[in-house]
Amino acid sequence: MALAVFVVVALIAWEMARGAMPSIQAFGWRFLVSTDWDPVAEKFGALPYLFGTAVSSTLALLLAVPLGLGTAVYLVELAPASVGAAVGFVVELLAAIPSIVYGLWGLFVLAPFLRAAVEPWLIAHLGFLPLFRGYPFGIGMLNAGIVLAVMVVPTIVSISREVLASMPRSLREAALALGATRAEAIAVTLDAARPGILGAVILALGRALGETMAVTMVIGNTNRISASLLAPGATMASIIANEFTEATGKLYLSALIEIAFVLLAATLIVNAGARLLVTRTTGGRRDVAGAA
Amino acid sequence: MTSPAPPRALAPRLAHGPSARRRAADLGATLSCHLAAAVVIVPLALIAWHLLRMGLGGLSLEFFVRLPKPVGELGGGMANAIVGTGLLVGIATLVAVPVGVGAGLFLAEYGDGRLGTLVRATADIMSGVPSIVVGVAVYGLVVVPMGRFSALAGGLALAIIMLPTIVRSTEEVVRLVPRSYREAALALGAPRWRVIHDVVLPAASGGVITAVLLALARAAGETAPLLFTALGSRFWSVAIDRPIASLPVYIFDYARAPYDDWNRQAWTGALVLLMLVTVVSAMVRLTTRGVARR
């Protein structure tokens, strides 16, 4: 049975590699830097999707890391026990909501709100930056980044919380005894916990990279690369979700499988790095390292 | 929230306390942490509110017992999708539980060697595989050889999603079973497999059930692995070698459709899906409480 686990992973990797082979042979490295996506002429390049995945995940982390870390510090250092338990429970619930429900909310609630209130303001006041040029569509990179941020916050909170809780109390007590304020003492603990927190952030990145349904529903799905966060885009996961069942032609299907292969490789590297960091910081407590 | 008072004995020497600037920084940092925790709660409240507001209206008996209506006709339900999700999750559980619990037991009982480390690392890798990739892989491994989309393929995809959670949690709860149980059984002359089967597994069963339910709740809400495996269906079907409807895929299709009535039904579907997940989570809380009391 234990070997079955191994076999399943090997089968997934093998199937990806096999399915992607025609595309790898046809396009080689150009696949990763080309912006062509022409099923009729059978010319494929994945750059817009690599770009979309990178931008939406980065935006998600920019929003989620400060919030998640602040919440973790609040839960470990500041919150009274009862409030802490309640907030912890809410964070757990956020993690339990299916991705499709986030997508529904992003599409029907967040998008109209962004379109009517947030994006016109951004265009009017920050429109001099290329980041905020264009039209207020509601759906697009900004929406995807926000929805992803909400989805990865629980990962950041729960792991940073464990990492912070595993730090020796003596660190904080020593700082306080030297006359540090509470925030300064927390900063000392945070500094010691840095590798573990970095691990939490990278695990969250792994989740954001592979997240499919919610992003597909709110990102707008065009294969254009735009500097503006307000413009629609597409990610590796969303292009697969959108076009896989419609892919006619061997090369078209193979190109999509190659995207899945690249996505798999990226998440594996990211996750392996994260787990290494978290396990080192918490001294190999598996409940923490496996929390995501 | 200001800095804590220094201990009494030191107080005279620290009479001035931290400077105003450090005190302001302390207050600012503390306040931002409170603010962050407050902001994190907001999305959950908003999502819950909108789900109830948009979804509750469509919630009726009809939604649970009727099939979807053709485009243009109002009403209809998602009975086939609810049953389909049940069937898919059932298949997934049947496949994932023996494999996952077996692997978890192996890791806890024999997993200190090199093979254990390898399997553990593989399970960790598996939990990081994006669910859409699982869908693509199962498409190539099951759908293509079978020649059609099927409930079986969907169930297998969900089983792969469930597996790592079950493996890891099973290992953890089995490790919690006291050594003395095993030693007592071994001292009575029981062979190792009987010790595991008759003593360790029953003692850990509560935790294992919790692990399975958690994995099940997660799998029930998964959409991406089903898109190219179970596909979807607008008809009544319980055949495992045919495409089958599921709640998450229905929500996806109905949310993207340009019909208001379908969008409304997507909200109701999401509400029902979330209720299912919540019921399972509540069961988890009950079983864990039972275990804790023992």
PDB file of C-alpha atoms in Angstrom, chain A residues 128-231:
ATOM      1  CA  PHE A 128       0.016  57.545 -14.288  1.00  0.00           C
ATOM      2  CA  LEU A 129       1.502  54.144 -13.389  1.00  0.00           C
ATOM      3  CA  PRO A 130       1.371  51.513 -16.141  1.00  0.00           C
ATOM      4  CA  LEU A 131       0.032  49.135 -13.469  1.00  0.00           C
ATOM      5  CA  PHE A 132      -3.296  50.941 -13.277  1.00  0.00           C
ATOM      6  CA  ARG A 133      -3.988  51.905 -16.875  1.00  0.00           C
ATOM      7  CA  GLY A 134      -6.890  50.707 -18.927  1.00  0.00           C
ATOM      8  CA  TYR A 135     -10.566  50.135 -18.373  1.00  0.00           C
ATOM      9  CA  PRO A 136     -12.351  48.962 -15.255  1.00  0.00           C
ATOM     10  CA  PHE A 137     -13.407  45.469 -16.337  1.00  0.00           C
ATOM     11  CA  GLY A 138     -13.828  44.094 -12.817  1.00  0.00           C
ATOM     12  CA  ILE A 139     -12.429  40.767 -13.865  1.00  0.00           C
ATOM     13  CA  GLY A 140      -8.694  40.520 -14.492  1.00  0.00           C
ATOM     14  CA  MET A 141      -5.373  40.212 -12.695  1.00  0.00           C
ATOM     15  CA  LEU A 142      -6.382  42.399  -9.759  1.00  0.00           C
ATOM     16  CA  ASN A 143      -9.495  40.340  -9.048  1.00  0.00           C
ATOM     17  CA  ALA A 144      -7.564  37.076  -9.392  1.00  0.00           C
ATOM     18  CA  GLY A 145      -4.856  38.365  -7.056  1.00  0.00           C
ATOM     19  CA  ILE A 146      -7.369  39.348  -4.388  1.00  0.00           C
ATOM     20  CA  VAL A 147      -9.280  36.055  -4.555  1.00  0.00           C
ATOM     21  CA  LEU A 148      -6.017  34.101  -4.452  1.00  0.00           C
ATOM     22  CA  ALA A 149      -4.857  36.166  -1.480  1.00  0.00           C
ATOM     23  CA  VAL A 150      -7.984  35.230   0.471  1.00  0.00           C
ATOM     24  CA  MET A 151      -7.417  31.592  -0.450  1.00  0.00           C
ATOM     25  CA  VAL A 152      -3.775  31.405   0.649  1.00  0.00           C
ATOM     26  CA  VAL A 153      -4.080  33.447   3.842  1.00  0.00           C
ATOM     27  CA  PRO A 154      -5.097  30.340   5.859  1.00  0.00           C
ATOM     28  CA  THR A 155      -1.908  28.544   4.764  1.00  0.00           C
ATOM     29  CA  ILE A 156       0.262  31.458   5.861  1.00  0.00           C
ATOM     30  CA  VAL A 157      -1.590  31.936   9.138  1.00  0.00           C
ATOM     31  CA  SER A 158      -1.677  28.303  10.227  1.00  0.00           C
ATOM     32  CA  ILE A 159       1.963  27.538   9.450  1.00  0.00           C
ATOM     33  CA  SER A 160       3.460  30.823  10.704  1.00  0.00           C
ATOM     34  CA  ARG A 161       1.393  30.353  13.829  1.00  0.00           C
ATOM     35  CA  GLU A 162       2.900  26.911  14.448  1.00  0.00           C
ATOM     36  CA  VAL A 163       6.377  28.187  13.662  1.00  0.00           C
ATOM     37  CA  LEU A 164       6.006  31.145  16.039  1.00  0.00           C
ATOM     38  CA  ALA A 165       4.558  28.945  18.764  1.00  0.00           C
ATOM     39  CA  SER A 166       7.532  26.583  18.446  1.00  0.00           C
ATOM     40  CA  MET A 167      10.023  29.390  19.146  1.00  0.00           C
ATOM     41  CA  PRO A 168      11.473  29.234  22.664  1.00  0.00           C
ATOM     42  CA  ARG A 169       9.775  31.638  25.085  1.00  0.00           C
ATOM     43  CA  SER A 170      13.181  32.586  26.412  1.00  0.00           C
ATOM     44  CA  LEU A 171      13.828  34.649  23.262  1.00  0.00           C
ATOM     45  CA  ARG A 172      10.966  36.955  23.991  1.00  0.00           C
ATOM     46  CA  GLU A 173      11.591  36.980  27.724  1.00  0.00           C
ATOM     47  CA  ALA A 174      15.225  37.924  27.221  1.00  0.00           C
ATOM     48  CA  ALA A 175      14.211  40.805  24.972  1.00  0.00           C
ATOM     49  CA  LEU A 176      11.608  42.011  27.446  1.00  0.00           C
ATOM     50  CA  ALA A 177      14.112  41.753  30.311  1.00  0.00           C
ATOM     51  CA  LEU A 178      16.469  44.027  28.374  1.00  0.00           C
ATOM     52  CA  GLY A 179      13.715  46.615  28.313  1.00  0.00           C
ATOM     53  CA  ALA A 180      12.305  45.959  24.848  1.00  0.00           C
ATOM     54  CA  THR A 181       8.738  46.989  24.128  1.00  0.00           C
ATOM     55  CA  ARG A 182       6.308  44.236  23.228  1.00  0.00           C
ATOM     56  CA  ALA A 183       6.644  44.910  19.496  1.00  0.00           C
ATOM     57  CA  GLU A 184      10.437  44.823  19.742  1.00  0.00           C
ATOM     58  CA  ALA A 185      10.298  41.501  21.592  1.00  0.00           C
ATOM     59  CA  ILE A 186       7.985  40.103  18.899  1.00  0.00           C
ATOM     60  CA  ALA A 187      10.433  41.319  16.260  1.00  0.00           C
ATOM     61  CA  VAL A 188      13.165  39.255  17.956  1.00  0.00           C
ATOM     62  CA  THR A 189      10.967  36.144  17.802  1.00  0.00           C
ATOM     63  CA  LEU A 190      10.035  36.862  14.187  1.00  0.00           C
ATOM     64  CA  ASP A 191      13.679  37.205  13.293  1.00  0.00           C
ATOM     65  CA  ALA A 192      14.451  33.781  14.760  1.00  0.00           C
ATOM     66  CA  ALA A 193      11.433  32.270  13.021  1.00  0.00           C
ATOM     67  CA  ARG A 194      12.332  33.772   9.649  1.00  0.00           C
ATOM     68  CA  PRO A 195      13.189  30.559   7.752  1.00  0.00           C
ATOM     69  CA  GLY A 196       9.969  28.875   8.905  1.00  0.00           C
ATOM     70  CA  ILE A 197       7.873  31.887   7.956  1.00  0.00           C
ATOM     71  CA  LEU A 198       9.590  32.016   4.580  1.00  0.00           C
ATOM     72  CA  GLY A 199       8.633  28.355   4.231  1.00  0.00           C
ATOM     73  CA  ALA A 200       5.003  29.210   4.999  1.00  0.00           C
ATOM     74  CA  VAL A 201       5.062  31.924   2.349  1.00  0.00           C
ATOM     75  CA  ILE A 202       6.564  29.600  -0.253  1.00  0.00           C
ATOM     76  CA  LEU A 203       3.977  26.894   0.535  1.00  0.00           C
ATOM     77  CA  ALA A 204       1.311  29.537  -0.015  1.00  0.00           C
ATOM     78  CA  LEU A 205       2.997  30.369  -3.314  1.00  0.00           C
ATOM     79  CA  GLY A 206       2.750  26.694  -4.286  1.00  0.00           C
ATOM     80  CA  ARG A 207      -0.985  26.790  -3.622  1.00  0.00           C
ATOM     81  CA  ALA A 208      -1.432  29.998  -5.573  1.00  0.00           C
ATOM     82  CA  LEU A 209       0.489  28.699  -8.599  1.00  0.00           C
ATOM     83  CA  GLY A 210      -1.725  25.643  -9.002  1.00  0.00           C
ATOM     84  CA  GLU A 211      -5.071  27.160  -8.042  1.00  0.00           C
ATOM     85  CA  THR A 212      -7.424  26.673 -10.940  1.00  0.00           C
ATOM     86  CA  MET A 213     -11.161  27.170 -10.620  1.00  0.00           C
ATOM     87  CA  ALA A 214     -11.399  30.462  -8.789  1.00  0.00           C
ATOM     88  CA  VAL A 215      -8.764  32.037 -11.027  1.00  0.00           C
ATOM     89  CA  THR A 216     -10.359  30.725 -14.216  1.00  0.00           C
ATOM     90  CA  MET A 217     -13.622  32.376 -13.216  1.00  0.00           C
ATOM     91  CA  VAL A 218     -12.242  35.826 -12.425  1.00  0.00           C
ATOM     92  CA  ILE A 219      -9.126  36.404 -14.538  1.00  0.00           C
ATOM     93  CA  GLY A 220     -10.883  37.097 -17.834  1.00  0.00           C
ATOM     94  CA  ASN A 221      -9.045  34.569 -19.996  1.00  0.00           C
ATOM     95  CA  THR A 222      -7.167  36.334 -22.769  1.00  0.00           C
ATOM     96  CA  ASN A 223      -3.682  35.402 -23.857  1.00  0.00           C
ATOM     97  CA  ARG A 224      -2.434  38.972 -24.058  1.00  0.00           C
ATOM     98  CA  ILE A 225       0.397  40.138 -21.843  1.00  0.00           C
ATOM     99  CA  SER A 226      -0.379  43.497 -20.287  1.00  0.00           C
ATOM    100  CA  ALA A 227       1.486  45.572 -17.753  1.00  0.00           C
ATOM    101  CA  SER A 228      -1.800  46.691 -16.232  1.00  0.00           C
ATOM    102  CA  LEU A 229      -3.269  44.830 -13.265  1.00  0.00           C
ATOM    103  CA  LEU A 230      -6.709  45.852 -14.456  1.00  0.00           C
ATOM    104  CA  ALA A 231      -6.393  43.952 -17.726  1.00  0.00           C
TER     105      ALA A 231
END
